[in-house]
XYZ file of C-alpha atoms in Angstrom:
713
model
C 99.232 33.469 144.030
C 102.228 35.282 145.470
C 105.691 35.073 144.026
C 108.828 35.619 146.048
C 110.569 36.827 142.891
C 108.382 39.861 142.209
C 110.278 43.118 141.761
C 109.092 46.586 140.834
C 110.198 48.256 137.601
C 111.897 51.033 139.585
C 113.746 48.496 141.779
C 114.811 46.538 138.706
C 116.192 49.643 137.039
C 117.944 50.638 140.241
C 119.594 47.255 140.666
C 120.613 47.169 137.020
C 122.206 50.606 137.227
C 119.393 52.507 135.523
C 118.566 54.748 138.476
C 120.938 56.485 140.847
C 119.181 56.814 144.180
C 121.967 57.827 146.563
C 123.140 61.377 145.831
C 125.069 64.042 147.620
C 124.366 67.715 147.987
C 126.323 70.809 147.136
C 126.605 72.857 150.299
C 125.958 70.850 153.445
C 126.808 67.630 151.633
C 129.780 68.364 149.306
C 130.525 66.113 146.395
C 127.607 66.461 144.015
C 128.650 67.616 140.537
C 127.240 70.717 138.877
C 127.099 69.285 135.389
C 130.594 70.464 134.378
C 132.840 68.237 132.358
C 135.041 65.862 134.326
C 137.806 66.167 131.738
C 140.160 68.875 133.022
C 141.386 69.518 129.472
C 137.943 70.623 128.394
C 137.287 74.242 129.309
C 133.973 76.053 129.770
C 133.265 79.572 128.624
C 130.265 81.449 130.000
C 128.879 83.411 127.083
C 125.771 84.615 128.957
C 123.894 83.772 132.128
C 121.921 81.330 129.981
C 124.692 79.577 128.055
C 128.084 78.025 128.524
C 130.095 76.608 125.629
C 132.694 73.916 126.195
C 135.824 73.705 124.086
C 134.722 70.241 122.925
C 131.700 71.853 121.263
C 129.161 70.951 123.915
C 126.644 73.671 124.791
C 125.067 73.976 128.230
C 121.765 75.855 128.318
C 120.018 76.761 131.563
C 116.255 76.622 131.844
C 114.063 78.195 134.528
C 111.051 75.961 133.860
C 110.027 73.133 136.162
C 109.676 69.861 134.270
C 106.565 67.927 135.281
C 105.923 66.064 132.054
C 104.898 69.039 129.898
C 108.231 69.287 128.072
C 109.179 72.874 128.972
C 112.682 71.814 129.967
C 113.207 70.962 126.301
C 111.151 73.643 124.574
C 112.632 76.754 126.206
C 116.297 75.821 125.587
C 115.351 74.685 122.079
C 114.173 78.213 121.233
C 117.527 79.626 122.314
C 119.410 76.866 120.494
C 117.470 77.655 117.321
C 118.546 81.285 117.199
C 122.052 80.435 118.378
C 122.272 77.781 115.651
C 123.545 75.257 118.183
C 124.029 71.601 117.326
C 121.093 70.077 119.218
C 122.903 66.765 119.609
C 125.547 68.579 121.661
C 123.186 70.577 123.863
C 123.031 69.759 127.574
C 120.181 71.252 129.610
C 120.452 72.158 133.284
C 118.037 73.796 135.709
C 118.909 77.444 136.160
C 119.913 78.722 139.587
C 117.003 79.811 141.779
C 117.543 83.470 140.989
C 114.328 85.165 139.923
C 115.996 88.495 139.221
C 118.250 86.894 136.603
C 116.150 84.042 135.238
C 112.587 85.021 136.120
C 109.910 86.982 134.332
C 106.766 88.729 135.471
C 103.550 87.593 133.836
C 102.792 91.255 133.205
C 105.036 94.337 133.123
C 103.871 95.488 136.555
C 104.518 92.139 138.276
C 107.772 91.261 140.055
C 109.938 88.591 138.480
C 109.406 85.024 139.623
C 110.211 81.440 138.620
C 106.740 79.928 138.784
C 105.923 77.338 136.123
C 102.134 77.553 135.875
C 99.298 78.876 133.794
C 100.737 77.484 130.528
C 102.991 80.524 130.464
C 106.535 79.141 130.229
C 107.111 78.907 126.473
C 104.818 81.847 125.825
C 106.659 84.073 128.316
C 110.222 83.108 127.413
C 109.823 82.809 123.632
C 110.974 86.294 122.661
C 113.685 86.491 125.329
C 115.171 83.141 124.296
C 115.134 84.110 120.629
C 116.859 87.402 121.337
C 119.418 85.807 123.651
C 120.217 83.107 121.112
C 120.586 85.673 118.358
C 122.937 87.753 120.521
C 125.137 84.729 121.188
C 125.171 83.729 117.531
C 126.186 87.275 116.551
C 128.901 87.283 119.222
C 130.292 84.006 117.866
C 130.384 85.461 114.365
C 132.183 88.568 115.604
C 134.792 86.539 117.485
C 135.417 84.307 114.478
C 135.680 87.339 112.173
C 138.251 88.892 114.496
C 140.268 85.660 114.562
C 140.239 85.309 110.777
C 140.528 89.065 110.226
C 137.520 89.201 107.914
C 134.276 91.133 107.982
C 131.591 89.439 110.070
C 129.017 89.798 107.294
C 131.152 87.415 105.205
C 130.421 84.663 107.717
C 127.469 82.395 108.307
C 126.571 79.621 110.725
C 125.370 76.092 110.530
C 124.648 74.007 113.644
C 127.633 74.389 115.957
C 129.905 75.921 113.321
C 130.918 79.276 111.828
C 131.712 79.193 108.104
C 133.684 81.473 105.792
C 132.618 80.165 102.408
C 134.942 82.219 100.243
C 138.018 80.715 101.908
C 136.362 77.355 102.699
C 137.177 77.735 106.404
C 135.175 76.380 109.339
C 135.453 76.920 113.061
C 133.422 75.134 115.717
C 131.688 76.935 118.545
C 133.988 74.999 120.869
C 137.091 76.453 119.216
C 135.674 79.964 119.471
C 134.895 79.396 123.146
C 138.570 78.668 123.712
C 139.738 82.150 122.715
C 136.605 84.289 122.496
C 135.724 87.253 124.682
C 132.039 87.300 125.639
C 132.099 89.829 128.452
C 129.816 92.111 126.450
C 127.229 90.642 124.081
C 126.057 92.718 121.094
C 123.137 95.036 121.795
C 119.859 93.412 120.861
C 119.086 96.260 118.448
C 122.081 95.214 116.343
C 121.213 91.537 115.934
C 118.884 89.918 113.472
C 116.462 87.154 114.359
C 116.025 84.214 112.022
C 113.265 84.171 109.475
C 110.873 81.421 110.686
C 111.186 79.699 107.302
C 114.809 78.996 108.217
C 114.022 77.301 111.536
C 115.778 73.963 111.968
C 114.430 73.171 115.435
C 111.309 75.242 116.115
C 108.310 73.647 114.471
C 110.115 70.348 114.016
C 109.766 67.345 116.280
C 112.971 66.984 118.270
C 113.788 64.466 121.021
C 112.669 65.605 124.458
C 115.440 66.058 126.989
C 113.750 64.145 129.815
C 112.331 61.099 128.026
C 115.432 58.845 127.883
C 116.119 59.078 131.610
C 112.457 58.642 132.465
C 112.370 55.589 130.247
C 115.410 53.846 131.726
C 114.610 54.907 135.296
C 117.629 57.127 135.838
C 115.600 60.357 136.019
C 115.834 61.853 139.484
C 112.795 62.969 141.430
C 112.957 64.370 144.932
C 111.465 61.095 146.162
C 114.695 59.388 145.004
C 116.936 61.525 147.191
C 118.797 59.616 149.892
C 121.406 61.423 151.959
C 123.790 60.142 154.618
C 122.060 60.022 157.998
C 118.697 60.995 156.508
C 115.681 60.991 158.817
C 111.996 60.793 157.884
C 109.177 63.159 158.707
C 105.423 62.573 158.842
C 102.622 64.865 159.968
C 99.123 64.325 161.316
C 97.269 67.220 159.691
C 93.937 68.807 160.555
C 91.044 66.501 159.616
C 88.948 69.654 159.147
C 90.900 72.414 157.435
C 92.027 75.085 159.875
C 91.607 73.218 163.168
C 94.528 73.461 165.598
C 95.984 70.425 167.389
C 96.665 69.507 170.980
C 98.757 66.343 171.328
C 97.643 64.670 174.562
C 100.170 61.800 174.634
C 103.366 63.612 173.667
C 105.519 61.817 176.257
C 104.466 58.448 174.900
C 105.253 59.456 171.305
C 108.632 60.942 172.245
C 109.592 57.680 173.987
C 108.763 55.454 170.993
C 111.560 53.644 169.189
C 113.325 55.650 166.480
C 111.640 58.984 167.283
C 114.032 61.943 167.172
C 111.580 64.826 167.505
C 107.898 65.614 167.946
C 106.878 68.985 166.511
C 103.539 70.763 166.911
C 102.493 72.973 163.993
C 99.501 75.283 163.563
C 97.696 72.662 161.485
C 99.090 69.367 162.782
C 101.655 67.393 164.740
C 104.778 66.000 163.108
C 107.404 63.427 164.022
C 110.952 62.908 162.809
C 112.064 59.282 162.878
C 115.020 57.139 161.877
C 112.871 55.145 159.446
C 109.617 55.359 157.531
C 108.197 52.501 159.586
C 108.963 54.166 162.934
C 107.567 57.478 161.717
C 104.284 56.005 160.504
C 103.885 53.937 163.673
C 104.327 57.013 165.867
C 101.871 58.974 163.767
C 99.242 56.257 164.118
C 99.583 56.289 167.911
C 99.118 60.056 168.300
C 96.153 61.139 170.367
C 95.195 64.614 169.191
C 92.432 66.894 170.328
C 91.437 69.158 167.474
C 90.105 72.672 167.956
C 86.980 74.094 166.366
C 87.265 75.792 162.996
C 85.177 77.468 160.289
C 85.213 74.389 158.068
C 83.554 72.193 160.740
C 80.122 73.205 159.493
C 80.887 72.831 155.788
C 78.906 70.217 153.891
C 79.845 70.613 150.249
C 76.685 69.306 148.583
C 74.267 71.194 150.804
C 76.268 74.419 150.682
C 76.696 74.215 146.912
C 72.948 73.749 146.418
C 72.260 76.736 148.671
C 74.524 79.173 146.808
C 72.645 82.209 145.503
C 73.466 85.413 143.671
C 72.675 87.556 146.717
C 75.475 90.019 147.326
C 77.346 89.271 144.100
C 79.768 91.989 143.011
C 80.143 93.144 139.413
C 83.511 92.260 137.859
C 82.942 93.720 134.409
C 80.232 94.910 132.018
C 80.257 95.664 128.318
C 77.270 97.368 126.763
C 73.981 97.715 128.662
C 72.803 94.314 129.894
C 69.717 95.622 131.723
C 68.394 97.442 128.681
C 68.981 94.382 126.477
C 67.163 92.134 128.955
C 64.143 94.441 128.885
C 63.791 94.472 125.091
C 64.610 90.779 124.569
C 62.181 88.427 122.874
C 62.922 85.882 125.589
C 65.256 85.464 128.562
C 66.612 82.081 129.580
C 68.179 81.261 132.937
C 69.978 78.166 134.177
C 72.448 77.217 136.956
C 75.447 74.905 136.662
C 77.421 73.328 139.493
C 80.903 71.829 139.728
C 82.324 69.837 142.627
C 85.689 70.261 144.304
C 88.447 68.306 142.555
C 91.840 66.962 143.635
C 95.001 67.612 141.602
C 95.759 63.852 141.381
C 99.471 64.156 140.612
C 101.336 60.842 140.506
C 104.311 61.562 142.759
C 103.230 62.224 146.358
C 104.332 65.567 147.775
C 107.782 65.300 149.316
C 110.905 67.310 150.055
C 114.246 66.954 151.798
C 115.645 69.736 153.990
C 118.945 69.835 155.868
C 119.506 72.656 158.334
C 123.100 73.551 159.231
C 124.194 72.912 162.843
C 124.284 76.655 163.552
C 120.759 77.020 162.084
C 121.936 79.879 159.845
C 121.701 78.097 156.500
C 119.840 75.221 154.897
C 119.756 73.067 151.797
C 116.624 71.815 150.029
C 116.008 68.996 147.555
C 112.601 69.311 145.931
C 110.460 69.181 142.824
C 108.611 72.506 142.764
C 106.650 74.608 140.308
C 107.803 77.705 142.214
C 111.328 77.128 143.579
C 111.900 80.782 144.466
C 108.708 80.779 146.518
C 109.790 77.549 148.212
C 113.158 79.109 148.983
C 111.487 82.141 150.594
C 109.068 80.057 152.643
C 111.860 77.842 153.960
C 113.823 80.975 154.861
C 110.815 82.470 156.649
C 110.248 79.225 158.537
C 113.864 79.167 159.713
C 114.199 82.917 160.268
C 117.107 83.306 157.836
C 117.719 85.150 154.561
C 116.581 83.449 151.323
C 120.130 83.506 149.941
C 121.114 81.215 152.822
C 118.843 78.491 151.427
C 120.436 76.382 148.708
C 117.906 74.823 146.325
C 118.471 71.552 144.424
C 115.750 70.993 141.833
C 114.374 67.747 140.440
C 111.735 66.514 138.051
C 108.146 66.704 139.296
C 105.923 63.654 139.141
C 102.978 65.845 138.163
C 101.845 69.185 139.501
C 98.722 70.653 137.828
C 99.133 73.723 140.062
C 99.462 71.943 143.419
C 103.265 72.116 143.437
C 103.211 75.869 142.925
C 102.343 75.881 146.632
C 105.298 75.441 148.964
C 103.540 74.312 152.130
C 105.103 70.854 151.961
C 108.615 72.335 151.698
C 108.074 74.743 154.601
C 106.696 71.869 156.676
C 109.840 69.873 156.044
C 111.984 72.794 157.196
C 109.841 73.145 160.330
C 110.673 69.530 161.209
C 114.321 69.577 160.112
C 115.267 72.513 162.341
C 114.632 70.315 165.408
C 117.188 67.625 164.507
C 120.711 67.250 163.217
C 120.892 65.991 159.642
C 118.616 65.961 156.609
C 114.906 65.154 156.887
C 112.728 63.754 154.119
C 109.064 64.674 154.530
C 106.602 62.441 152.693
C 102.895 63.120 152.292
C 100.948 59.894 152.027
C 98.186 59.947 149.404
C 95.626 60.109 152.214
C 97.375 63.232 153.534
C 97.205 64.980 150.200
C 93.535 64.195 149.656
C 92.432 64.821 153.232
C 94.396 68.053 153.580
C 94.308 68.958 149.904
C 94.111 72.333 148.237
C 91.291 71.731 145.810
C 89.878 73.146 142.635
C 87.055 75.287 144.092
C 83.488 74.097 143.904
C 81.359 76.479 141.855
C 77.807 77.388 141.057
C 77.324 79.476 137.930
C 74.089 81.347 137.329
C 73.738 82.102 133.622
C 71.219 84.347 131.953
C 70.838 84.900 128.202
C 68.530 87.270 126.335
C 67.716 86.460 122.702
C 65.990 88.278 119.852
C 63.275 86.900 117.580
C 65.793 84.867 115.589
C 67.305 83.311 118.694
C 70.475 85.402 118.535
C 71.989 86.213 121.919
C 71.837 89.947 122.588
C 72.750 89.913 126.284
C 74.611 87.567 128.583
C 74.997 87.588 132.359
C 77.221 85.214 134.307
C 77.338 85.137 138.107
C 80.022 82.847 139.540
C 79.477 81.847 143.176
C 82.053 79.921 145.163
C 85.341 80.042 147.070
C 88.781 80.694 145.633
C 88.667 84.372 144.668
C 89.264 84.945 140.968
C 89.598 81.190 140.404
C 85.797 81.150 140.505
C 85.329 83.453 137.522
C 88.466 82.878 135.474
C 87.372 81.787 132.012
C 83.905 83.304 132.347
C 84.679 86.132 129.918
C 82.999 85.945 126.505
C 85.492 87.877 124.394
C 85.570 85.516 121.423
C 81.776 85.492 120.909
C 80.033 88.462 119.310
C 77.591 89.299 122.107
C 77.049 93.078 122.441
C 76.024 93.171 126.117
C 77.889 91.084 128.698
C 78.065 91.260 132.483
C 80.175 89.158 134.870
C 79.571 89.036 138.626
C 81.132 87.111 141.494
C 80.131 86.183 145.023
C 82.899 84.834 147.239
C 82.088 81.988 149.643
C 84.464 81.129 152.466
C 84.118 77.699 154.043
C 87.616 77.519 155.481
C 88.651 74.975 152.838
C 92.028 75.235 151.137
C 91.674 75.892 147.397
C 94.291 76.189 144.680
C 94.730 76.888 140.984
C 94.060 73.756 139.001
C 94.856 72.754 135.431
C 92.915 75.292 133.312
C 91.882 77.158 136.512
C 88.295 78.441 136.122
C 88.168 77.789 132.394
C 87.516 74.088 132.948
C 84.445 74.785 135.053
C 83.123 77.990 133.497
C 83.493 76.919 129.882
C 81.450 73.827 130.703
C 78.546 75.988 131.841
C 78.906 78.533 129.065
C 79.179 76.027 126.229
C 76.423 73.783 127.556
C 74.072 76.763 127.847
C 74.925 77.916 124.326
C 74.307 74.375 123.114
C 70.920 74.377 124.824
C 69.990 77.733 123.257
C 70.950 76.446 119.808
C 68.835 73.295 120.167
C 65.917 75.245 121.668
C 65.845 77.401 118.530
C 66.252 74.456 116.170
C 69.769 75.328 115.088
C 72.874 73.225 114.591
C 75.131 73.884 117.638
C 78.093 74.280 115.283
C 76.320 76.852 113.090
C 74.992 78.700 116.116
C 78.543 79.226 117.365
C 79.856 80.000 113.884
C 77.394 82.882 113.604
C 78.653 84.350 116.894
C 82.326 84.130 115.857
C 82.009 86.410 112.839
C 84.911 88.855 112.792
C 87.206 86.517 114.727
C 89.019 84.814 111.872
C 91.268 82.667 114.071
C 88.369 81.345 116.127
C 86.285 80.577 113.036
C 89.111 78.591 111.461
C 89.520 76.507 114.611
C 85.788 75.778 114.712
C 85.761 74.869 111.025
C 88.800 72.618 111.383
C 87.205 70.652 114.222
C 84.008 70.211 112.212
C 85.946 69.021 109.172
C 88.273 66.606 110.961
C 85.404 64.977 112.866
C 83.001 64.834 109.897
C 80.562 66.644 112.165
C 77.045 65.247 112.183
C 74.583 66.666 114.752
C 72.207 63.697 114.399
C 72.655 60.519 116.508
C 73.485 57.309 114.670
C 73.586 53.716 115.889
C 73.370 54.670 119.543
C 76.140 57.268 119.356
C 76.057 61.043 119.098
C 78.464 63.922 118.569
C 78.741 67.063 120.652
C 80.764 70.229 120.188
C 82.228 72.974 122.392
C 84.541 75.929 121.891
C 86.988 77.393 124.396
C 89.693 80.002 124.729
C 92.282 79.159 127.366
C 94.915 81.472 125.930
C 94.899 79.432 122.732
C 91.683 78.718 120.822
C 90.354 75.159 120.876
C 87.283 73.383 119.623
C 86.456 69.895 120.827
C 84.094 67.327 119.331
C 83.162 64.269 121.382
C 81.409 61.124 120.222
C 79.679 59.274 123.044
C 77.346 56.421 123.810
C 75.135 55.979 126.871
C 74.121 52.920 128.844
C 70.638 53.968 129.889
C 70.401 51.228 132.489
C 73.600 52.086 134.372
C 73.930 55.774 133.491
C 77.496 55.276 132.253
C 78.672 57.650 129.513
C 81.430 56.333 127.266
C 83.516 58.699 125.114
C 84.478 56.743 121.998
C 86.260 59.392 119.967
C 87.480 62.896 120.590
C 88.705 65.482 118.108
C 90.369 68.772 119.001
C 91.444 71.622 116.731
C 93.742 74.235 118.206
C 95.321 77.538 117.271
C 98.220 77.858 119.706
C 100.273 80.271 117.628
C 103.801 79.137 116.796
C 104.139 75.491 117.824
C 107.673 75.059 119.111
C 107.520 71.257 119.454
C 104.638 69.804 117.384
C 104.634 66.242 118.721
C 105.008 67.412 122.296
C 102.204 69.925 121.798
C 100.001 67.166 120.432
C 100.708 65.011 123.474
C 99.970 67.856 125.859
C 96.538 68.444 124.379
C 95.853 64.718 124.196
C 96.748 64.358 127.874
C 94.628 67.383 128.742
C 91.686 65.878 126.853
C 91.983 62.642 128.832
C 92.155 64.621 132.068
C 89.145 66.633 130.910
C 87.148 63.449 130.328
C 88.165 62.166 133.757
C 87.046 65.415 135.395
C 83.798 65.419 133.413
C 82.784 61.853 134.205
C 84.348 60.932 137.524
C 86.387 63.265 139.699
C 84.879 64.879 142.785
C 85.766 65.723 146.366
C 82.970 65.620 148.928
C 83.221 67.331 152.306
C 80.979 66.523 155.259
C 81.234 68.377 158.564
C 84.495 69.847 157.331
C 86.129 66.482 156.606
C 87.010 65.151 153.156
C 85.089 61.953 152.423
C 87.522 60.510 149.889
C 90.784 58.968 151.088
C 92.719 57.519 148.139
C 92.290 56.344 144.570
C 90.025 53.624 145.912
C 87.278 56.211 146.277
C 88.615 59.230 144.381
C 87.823 57.904 140.934
C 89.890 58.818 137.888
C 89.612 57.642 134.293
C 91.219 54.239 133.740
C 93.170 53.142 130.683
C 90.264 50.942 129.613
C 87.963 53.970 129.621
C 89.893 56.384 127.425
C 88.573 57.034 123.901
C 89.457 54.613 121.141
C 90.963 57.562 119.308
C 91.948 61.137 120.091
C 92.846 63.300 117.110
C 94.595 66.660 117.425
C 95.110 69.156 114.633
C 96.714 72.585 114.691
C 95.617 75.698 112.850
C 98.698 77.804 112.153
C 97.938 81.515 112.393
C 101.552 82.749 112.656
C 101.063 84.565 115.959
C 103.478 84.106 118.876
C 103.176 80.917 120.946
C 100.261 80.507 123.323
C 100.152 78.212 126.317
C 99.160 74.626 125.537
C 99.466 72.672 128.791
C 95.946 73.597 129.938
C 94.360 74.360 126.589
C 92.892 70.924 125.972
C 90.789 70.759 129.168
C 88.056 73.447 128.974
C 86.088 72.279 125.902
C 85.837 68.621 126.936
C 82.936 68.658 129.413
C 80.876 70.929 127.175
C 81.416 68.655 124.167
C 80.328 65.606 126.181
C 77.245 67.446 127.496
C 76.422 68.534 123.943
C 76.606 64.934 122.729
C 74.417 63.820 125.637
C 71.802 66.408 124.628
C 71.900 65.175 121.032
C 71.452 61.596 122.210
C 68.746 62.130 124.841
C 67.213 65.566 124.369
C 68.166 66.317 127.982
C 70.867 68.567 129.413
C 73.559 67.967 132.020
C 74.029 70.855 134.439
C 76.220 69.320 137.147
C 79.848 68.170 137.015
C 80.887 65.399 137.195
C 78.436 63.379 135.099
C 78.415 60.389 137.446
C 76.145 57.438 136.592
C 73.859 58.316 139.522
C 73.483 61.886 138.317
C 72.927 60.814 134.707
C 70.138 58.434 135.776
C 68.471 61.277 137.689
C 68.552 63.431 134.552
C 67.119 60.634 132.423
C 64.304 60.048 134.909
C 63.663 63.783 135.306
């Protein structure tokens, strides 16, 4: 039955005032506010590049982190607010300007500053800087109040949003101090004192996330919501085989179609700019394109993956003497693991809006990006102008997982917009993003382990073969396990397919192989997989505590019961995690069902406990989806999958009945958590499968067809 009264949630919220869809820009489209107070009697005082204090007591804190559901837009300002002793109820959070020199950090001392939100590095990277900045501001407020009251600053103290002089029972709000204070020069960091963690009011306590209310009532703004006066719409026919160049053979026909403002040929496709979405899609459908030959034409993912070998692999690192250990070993085991390409599967389709000025010397961008400074540079390069001539307006991201740290979709939009007058919104359909995706690389890992008479591993060799450069061997290091001789090798394979960093990068694929092999070695030598790992973690107190916590919280039992079995895996993706999965198996259909999942984690200082728990829970669900379902197949250079109809992801009905997360507090600085929950999942499921069947899974994903093959084999 069809109802004429159906209405989407988003449309309902829009009509009821919950979502503001029509907005204006700042440069080419004046009129959009910058977050300042509309009350002219309320003054703002900039106390640092990170903070402004209003005379009404409100505090504006800028954050450089992209917000794609991970909560960084709350956590980073919260760290600063903690040390500043700000009243959290009066804190307003705004995206920082796209200025990497001021707001960016390098991921290592020798790297240039940037604004990329990726790699679970945001809170970890900004933690110390935000603490120090907050402490400087708090000290400056105390000094200004002391000067006003003509007392010594060490007689004063703060409570949220206030400076107190207890001996005279006087109080002064931060807003009052902002009205008269001089903050041109903040105190040197060497003169300020950071809070003792036992005095934290915000860090380590669950506080409301900044983005949740607006996402709940529909008023949160994503780039897809942007609608500008006179806006046009762009669509692109992209290479069906990555790298092939187009020749549009009916350009005159397309140019003459209703609503078409421009037809633009790019290196990898042909785009149109139209007055409406409907006209743009119609023109795209009618394009007749002759595609050139390319490297990827001959790529067949399954056949090529099976054919990968270690021939020509280059050594990445070696500790100890692997060859000597292999020679004296009691026994040497070898096995190969494979992992298919995977799609990032973010909810919001890729999109951007670009307006190029009439003189083509400046531009304005509206986008959700994990790397806004990179997007700014790529737009500038596309238009042949300086980056500072590109104004960036940032929005929430409807998912990223690494894909939105690329800026190809923003540069594409600029390449279309320069051919017309007025703003252009470029929208990637889901089929575009899957067909012309930038995938998690496929991988074949060749593992070799030498053991002594007691079954202890004395040498380990890992050869990662696949495309994607260091993405293929990230996570293959064995630093947390006590193995004296370790060698890592890599062989790069180039099929002409676009690849990109993916949530947990190589850890999600390599830890699967490593942990499954370790599990197999333990069972081969009649040992409990938990105890086998525990023996190899001696000397790593943090890792041992995480392993022990997971075993305790799950009531670990290595023996199957009532058709269900437990499996265990350990991983280090910055933080330490240990996952335990309880599964069942339908031996007729080959379907694995994960009933319960437990995860213990040492992520250092946990800034936002509930948010951290949700991140790992979400990562665990994504890990299960990747382990059981997700795959991209390529035949003759073309992606087989087209949409969620054939790119399968875990459904709500398939998630575990319970997911339990527990944190082990070691007191070290924060580690990244956004990707931490993924790497142990597949190994834990494979371990449980081995306990249940006595057989081992070597190929991701564990599709029903593949599981049935293993059972029959």
